[in-house]
Coordinates of C-alpha atoms and ligand atoms in Angstrom, one line a residue:
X4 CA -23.6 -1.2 13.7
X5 CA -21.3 -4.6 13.5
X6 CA -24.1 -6.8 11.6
X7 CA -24.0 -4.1 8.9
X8 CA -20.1 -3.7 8.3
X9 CA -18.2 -5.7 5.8
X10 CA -14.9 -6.4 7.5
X11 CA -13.0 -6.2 4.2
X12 CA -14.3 -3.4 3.0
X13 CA -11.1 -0.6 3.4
X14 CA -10.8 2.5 5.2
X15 CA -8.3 5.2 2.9
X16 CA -7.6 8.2 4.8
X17 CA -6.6 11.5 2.6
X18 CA -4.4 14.3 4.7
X19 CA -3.2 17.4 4.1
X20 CA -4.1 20.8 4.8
X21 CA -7.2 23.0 3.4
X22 CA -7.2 23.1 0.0
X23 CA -4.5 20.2 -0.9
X24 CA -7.2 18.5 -3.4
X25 CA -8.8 16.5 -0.9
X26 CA -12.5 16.4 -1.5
X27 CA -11.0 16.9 -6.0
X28 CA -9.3 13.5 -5.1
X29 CA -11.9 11.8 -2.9
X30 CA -14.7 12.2 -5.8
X31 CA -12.3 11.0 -8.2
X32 CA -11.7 8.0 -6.7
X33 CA -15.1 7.3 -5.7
X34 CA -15.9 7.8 -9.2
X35 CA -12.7 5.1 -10.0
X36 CA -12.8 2.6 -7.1
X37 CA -15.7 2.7 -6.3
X38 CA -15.3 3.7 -2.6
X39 CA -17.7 6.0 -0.7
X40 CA -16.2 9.4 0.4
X41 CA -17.0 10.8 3.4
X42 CA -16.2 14.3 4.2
X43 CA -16.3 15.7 7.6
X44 CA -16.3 19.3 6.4
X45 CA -19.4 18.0 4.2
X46 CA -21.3 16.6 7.0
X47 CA -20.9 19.4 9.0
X48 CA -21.9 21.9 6.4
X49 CA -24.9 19.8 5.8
X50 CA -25.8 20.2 9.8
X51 CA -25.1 23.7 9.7
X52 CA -27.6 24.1 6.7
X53 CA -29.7 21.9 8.2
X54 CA -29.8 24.0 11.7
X55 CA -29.6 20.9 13.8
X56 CA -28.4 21.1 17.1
X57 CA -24.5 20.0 16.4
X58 CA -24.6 22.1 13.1
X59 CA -25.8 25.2 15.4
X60 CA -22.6 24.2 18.1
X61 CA -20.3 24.0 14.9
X62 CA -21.0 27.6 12.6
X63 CA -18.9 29.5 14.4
X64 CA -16.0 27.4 14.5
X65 CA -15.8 27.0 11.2
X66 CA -16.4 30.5 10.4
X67 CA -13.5 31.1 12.3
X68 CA -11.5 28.8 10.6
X69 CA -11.0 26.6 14.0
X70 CA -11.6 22.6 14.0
X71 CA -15.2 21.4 16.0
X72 CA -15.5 19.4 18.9
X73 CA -14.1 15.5 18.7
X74 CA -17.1 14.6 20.3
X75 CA -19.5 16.7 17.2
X76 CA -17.2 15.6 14.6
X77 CA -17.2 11.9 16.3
X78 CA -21.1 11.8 16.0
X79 CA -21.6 12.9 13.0
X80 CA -19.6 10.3 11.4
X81 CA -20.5 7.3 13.3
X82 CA -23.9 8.0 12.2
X83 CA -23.0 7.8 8.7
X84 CA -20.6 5.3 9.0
X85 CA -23.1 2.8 10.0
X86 CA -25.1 3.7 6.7
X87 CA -25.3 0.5 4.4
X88 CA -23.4 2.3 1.1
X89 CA -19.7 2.0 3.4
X90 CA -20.2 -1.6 2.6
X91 CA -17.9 -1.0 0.1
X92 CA -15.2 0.9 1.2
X93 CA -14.9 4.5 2.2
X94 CA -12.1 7.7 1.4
X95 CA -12.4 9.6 4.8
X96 CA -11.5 12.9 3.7
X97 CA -11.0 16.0 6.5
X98 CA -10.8 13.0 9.4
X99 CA -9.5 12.4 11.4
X100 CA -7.8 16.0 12.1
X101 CA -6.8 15.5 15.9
X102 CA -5.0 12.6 18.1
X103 CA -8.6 12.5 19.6
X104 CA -10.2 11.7 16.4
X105 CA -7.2 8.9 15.1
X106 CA -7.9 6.7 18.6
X107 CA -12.0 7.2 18.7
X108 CA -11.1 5.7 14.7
X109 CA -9.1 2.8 15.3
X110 CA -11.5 1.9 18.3
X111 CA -14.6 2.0 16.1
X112 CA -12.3 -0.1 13.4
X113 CA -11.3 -2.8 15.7
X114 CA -14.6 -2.7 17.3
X115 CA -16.2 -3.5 13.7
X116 CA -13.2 -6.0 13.0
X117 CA -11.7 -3.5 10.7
X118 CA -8.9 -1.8 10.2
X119 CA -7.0 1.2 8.2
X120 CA -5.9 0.6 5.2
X121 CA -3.8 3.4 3.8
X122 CA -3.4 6.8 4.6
X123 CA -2.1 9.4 2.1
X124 CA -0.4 12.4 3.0
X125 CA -0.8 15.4 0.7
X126 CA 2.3 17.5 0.2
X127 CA 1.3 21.0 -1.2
X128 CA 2.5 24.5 -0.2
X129 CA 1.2 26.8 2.3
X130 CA 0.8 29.4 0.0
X131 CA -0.7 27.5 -3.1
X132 CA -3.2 26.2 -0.5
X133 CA -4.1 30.0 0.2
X134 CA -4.8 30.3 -4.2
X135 CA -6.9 27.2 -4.0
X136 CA -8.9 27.9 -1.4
X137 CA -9.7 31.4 -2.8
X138 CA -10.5 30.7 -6.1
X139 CA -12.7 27.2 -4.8
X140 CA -16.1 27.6 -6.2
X141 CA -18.7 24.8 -6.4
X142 CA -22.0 23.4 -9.0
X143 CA -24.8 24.1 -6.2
X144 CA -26.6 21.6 -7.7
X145 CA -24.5 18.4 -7.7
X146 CA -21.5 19.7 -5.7
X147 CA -18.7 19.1 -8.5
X148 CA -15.6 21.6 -7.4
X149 CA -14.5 24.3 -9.5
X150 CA -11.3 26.9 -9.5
X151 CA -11.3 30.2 -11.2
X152 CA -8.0 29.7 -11.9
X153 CA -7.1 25.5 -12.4
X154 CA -10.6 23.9 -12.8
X155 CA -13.0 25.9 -15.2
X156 CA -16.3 24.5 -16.7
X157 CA -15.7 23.4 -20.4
X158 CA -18.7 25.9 -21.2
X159 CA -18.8 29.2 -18.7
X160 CA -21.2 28.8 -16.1
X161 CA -22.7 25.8 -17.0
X162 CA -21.5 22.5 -15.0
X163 CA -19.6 19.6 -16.6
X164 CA -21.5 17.1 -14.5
X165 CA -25.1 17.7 -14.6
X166 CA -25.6 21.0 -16.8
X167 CA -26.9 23.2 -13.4
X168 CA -26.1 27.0 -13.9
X169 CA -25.6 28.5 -10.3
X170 CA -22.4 27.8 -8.2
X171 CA -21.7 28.9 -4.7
X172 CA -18.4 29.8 -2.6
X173 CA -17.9 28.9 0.8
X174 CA -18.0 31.6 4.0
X175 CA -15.0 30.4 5.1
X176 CA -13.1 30.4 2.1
X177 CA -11.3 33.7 2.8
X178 CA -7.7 34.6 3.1
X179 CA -8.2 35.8 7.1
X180 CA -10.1 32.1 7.6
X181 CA -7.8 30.2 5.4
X182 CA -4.8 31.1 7.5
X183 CA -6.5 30.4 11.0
X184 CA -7.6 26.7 9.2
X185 CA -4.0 26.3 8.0
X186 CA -2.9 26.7 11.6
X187 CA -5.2 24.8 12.7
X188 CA -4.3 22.1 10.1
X189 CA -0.5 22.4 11.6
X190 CA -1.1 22.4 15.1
X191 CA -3.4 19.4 15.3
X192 CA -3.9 17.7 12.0
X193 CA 0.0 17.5 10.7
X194 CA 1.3 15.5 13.8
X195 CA -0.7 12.2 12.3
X196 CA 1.5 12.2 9.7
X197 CA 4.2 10.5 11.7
X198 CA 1.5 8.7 13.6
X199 CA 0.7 6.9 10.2
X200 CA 4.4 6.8 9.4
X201 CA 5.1 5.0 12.5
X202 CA 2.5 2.4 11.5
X203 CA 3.6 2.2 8.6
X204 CA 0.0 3.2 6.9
X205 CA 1.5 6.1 5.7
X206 CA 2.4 7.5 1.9
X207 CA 3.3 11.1 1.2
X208 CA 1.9 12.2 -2.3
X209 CA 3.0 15.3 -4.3
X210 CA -0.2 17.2 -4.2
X211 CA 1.3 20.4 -6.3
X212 CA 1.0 18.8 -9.8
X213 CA -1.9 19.2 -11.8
X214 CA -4.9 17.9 -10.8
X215 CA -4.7 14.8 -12.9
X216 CA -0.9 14.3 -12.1
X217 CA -1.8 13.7 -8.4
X218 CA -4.9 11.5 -9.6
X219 CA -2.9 9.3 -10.8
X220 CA -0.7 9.2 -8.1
X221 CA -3.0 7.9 -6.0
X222 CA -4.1 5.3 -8.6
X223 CA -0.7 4.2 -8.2
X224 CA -0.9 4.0 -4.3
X225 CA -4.0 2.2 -4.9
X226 CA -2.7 -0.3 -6.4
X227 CA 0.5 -0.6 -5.4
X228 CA -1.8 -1.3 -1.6
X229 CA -4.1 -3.6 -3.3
X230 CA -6.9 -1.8 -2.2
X231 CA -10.1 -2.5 -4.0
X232 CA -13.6 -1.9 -3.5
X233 CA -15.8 -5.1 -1.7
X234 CA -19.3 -6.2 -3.7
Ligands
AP5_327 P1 -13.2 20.8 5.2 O1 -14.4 21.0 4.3 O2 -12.7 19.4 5.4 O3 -12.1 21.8 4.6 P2 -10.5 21.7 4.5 O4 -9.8 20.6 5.2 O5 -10.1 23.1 5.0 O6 -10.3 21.3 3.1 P3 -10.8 22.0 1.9 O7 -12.2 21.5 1.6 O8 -10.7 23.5 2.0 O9 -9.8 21.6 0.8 P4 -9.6 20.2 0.0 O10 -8.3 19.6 0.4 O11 -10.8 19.3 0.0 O12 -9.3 20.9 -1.4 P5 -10.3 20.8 -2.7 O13 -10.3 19.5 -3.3 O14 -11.6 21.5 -2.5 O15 -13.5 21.4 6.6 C1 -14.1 22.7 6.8 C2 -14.2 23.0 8.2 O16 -15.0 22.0 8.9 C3 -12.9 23.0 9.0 O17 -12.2 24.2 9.0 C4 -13.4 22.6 10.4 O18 -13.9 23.8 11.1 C5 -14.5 21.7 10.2 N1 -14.1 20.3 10.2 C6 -14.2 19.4 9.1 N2 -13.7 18.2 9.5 C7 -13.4 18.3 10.8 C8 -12.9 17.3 11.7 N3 -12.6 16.0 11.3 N4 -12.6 17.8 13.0 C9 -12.9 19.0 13.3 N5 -13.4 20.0 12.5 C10 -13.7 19.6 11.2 O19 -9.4 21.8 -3.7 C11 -9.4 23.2 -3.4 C12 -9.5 24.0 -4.7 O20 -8.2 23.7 -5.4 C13 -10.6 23.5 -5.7 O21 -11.1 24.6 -6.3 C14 -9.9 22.6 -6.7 O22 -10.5 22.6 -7.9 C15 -8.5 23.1 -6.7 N6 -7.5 22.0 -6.8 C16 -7.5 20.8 -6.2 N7 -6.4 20.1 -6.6 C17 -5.7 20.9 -7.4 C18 -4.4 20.8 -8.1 N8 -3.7 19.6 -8.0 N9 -4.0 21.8 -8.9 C19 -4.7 22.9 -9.0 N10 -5.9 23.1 -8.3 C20 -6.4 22.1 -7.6

């Protein structure tokens, strides 16, 4: 995997808790930057449709609203990390969630003579996570995110992005599971917050804005970092 990763290209890690805009904000600056996201919770969906063995070990768990093995999660993404398109830079959004997850990281980094970049903490509100996590609902064709509430189509039921008609909502986008993946969030995934703090990677944005409001504060992180995508 070393011969095939560019040593410049930068790692940007998005945090915060289910529903904070992650996966709104990674697209978005893939679409901007240039960078490749990579979503755990994307992968793992993707192996869970897929029935493979670590997709099988993970349905449950997520249905439950709990976080999947290190050692799952860790696969998955090594896999795809080692995939030539992160040649330019990637948004890891969902990982790492646990201590576990930031070590096996900065090992596979320094292994590949790499390093993170910048890691952004979203700030939003336990309860406005709960309203967008209920009213999520996604373009089953392309995957562009949608809100019942804050992110309509322009025309009813037909996507923005590539005109496909049928959209689909996520089993564990419930209130029951959203509260056990908000714990979960608290429990294991806040705690890197001061572990980016204390290495000074880390910037807290205000994630309760409007959608494009926290776009651009993350342009402005961007930049303020002098992170940019590698050719
Ligand atoms: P994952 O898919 O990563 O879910 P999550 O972290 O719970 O995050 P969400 O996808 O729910 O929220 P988001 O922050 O991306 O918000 P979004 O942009 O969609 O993980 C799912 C499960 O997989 C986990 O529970 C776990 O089991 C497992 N998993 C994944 N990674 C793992 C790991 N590393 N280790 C272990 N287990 C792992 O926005 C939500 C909605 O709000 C959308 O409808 C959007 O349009 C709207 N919205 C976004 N921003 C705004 C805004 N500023 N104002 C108004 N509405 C907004």
């Amino acid at each position: 995997m070393s011969q095939q990763v560019n040593p410049a290209a930068p790692v940007l890690i998005l945090l915060g808790p289910p529903g904070a805009g992650k996966g709104t904000q990674a697209r978005m600056l893939e679409e901007t930057f240039g960078f490749v996201q990579l979503s755990t919770g994307d992968m793992l969906r993707a192996a869970v449709a897929a029935q493979t063995p670590a997709g099988l070990a993970a349905r449950s768990v997520m249905q439950a609203g709990g976080l999947v093995s290190d050692e799952i999660v860790l696969s998955i993404l090594r896999d795809r990390l080692a995939q030539d398109d992160t040649r330019a830079g990637v948004i890891l959004d969902g990982f790492p969630r646990t201590a576990g997850q930031a070590a096996a990281l900065d090992e596979l980094l320094t292994y590949n003579g790499q390093e993170v970049g910048v890691v952004v903490a979203l700030a939003v509100d336990d309860h406005e996570m709960i309203a967008r996590v209920a009213g999520r609902y996604t373009c089953a064709s392309c995957g562009e995110g949608y809100h019942d509430q804050f992110k309509r189509p322009d025309v009813a039921g037909v996507c923005d992005k590539c005109g496909g008609a049928e959209f689909k909502r996520r089993p564990d986008d419930t209130a029951e599971t959203a509260g056990a993946r908000l714990e979960a969030y608290h429990a294991q995934t806040a705690p890197l917050i001061a572990h980016y703090h204390a290495l000074g990677k880390l910037v807290e944005v205000d994630a309760m804005g409007t959608i494009d409001a926290v776009a651009s504060g993350l342009r402005a992180v961007i930049h303020e970092r002098g992170v940019s995508a590698q050719a």
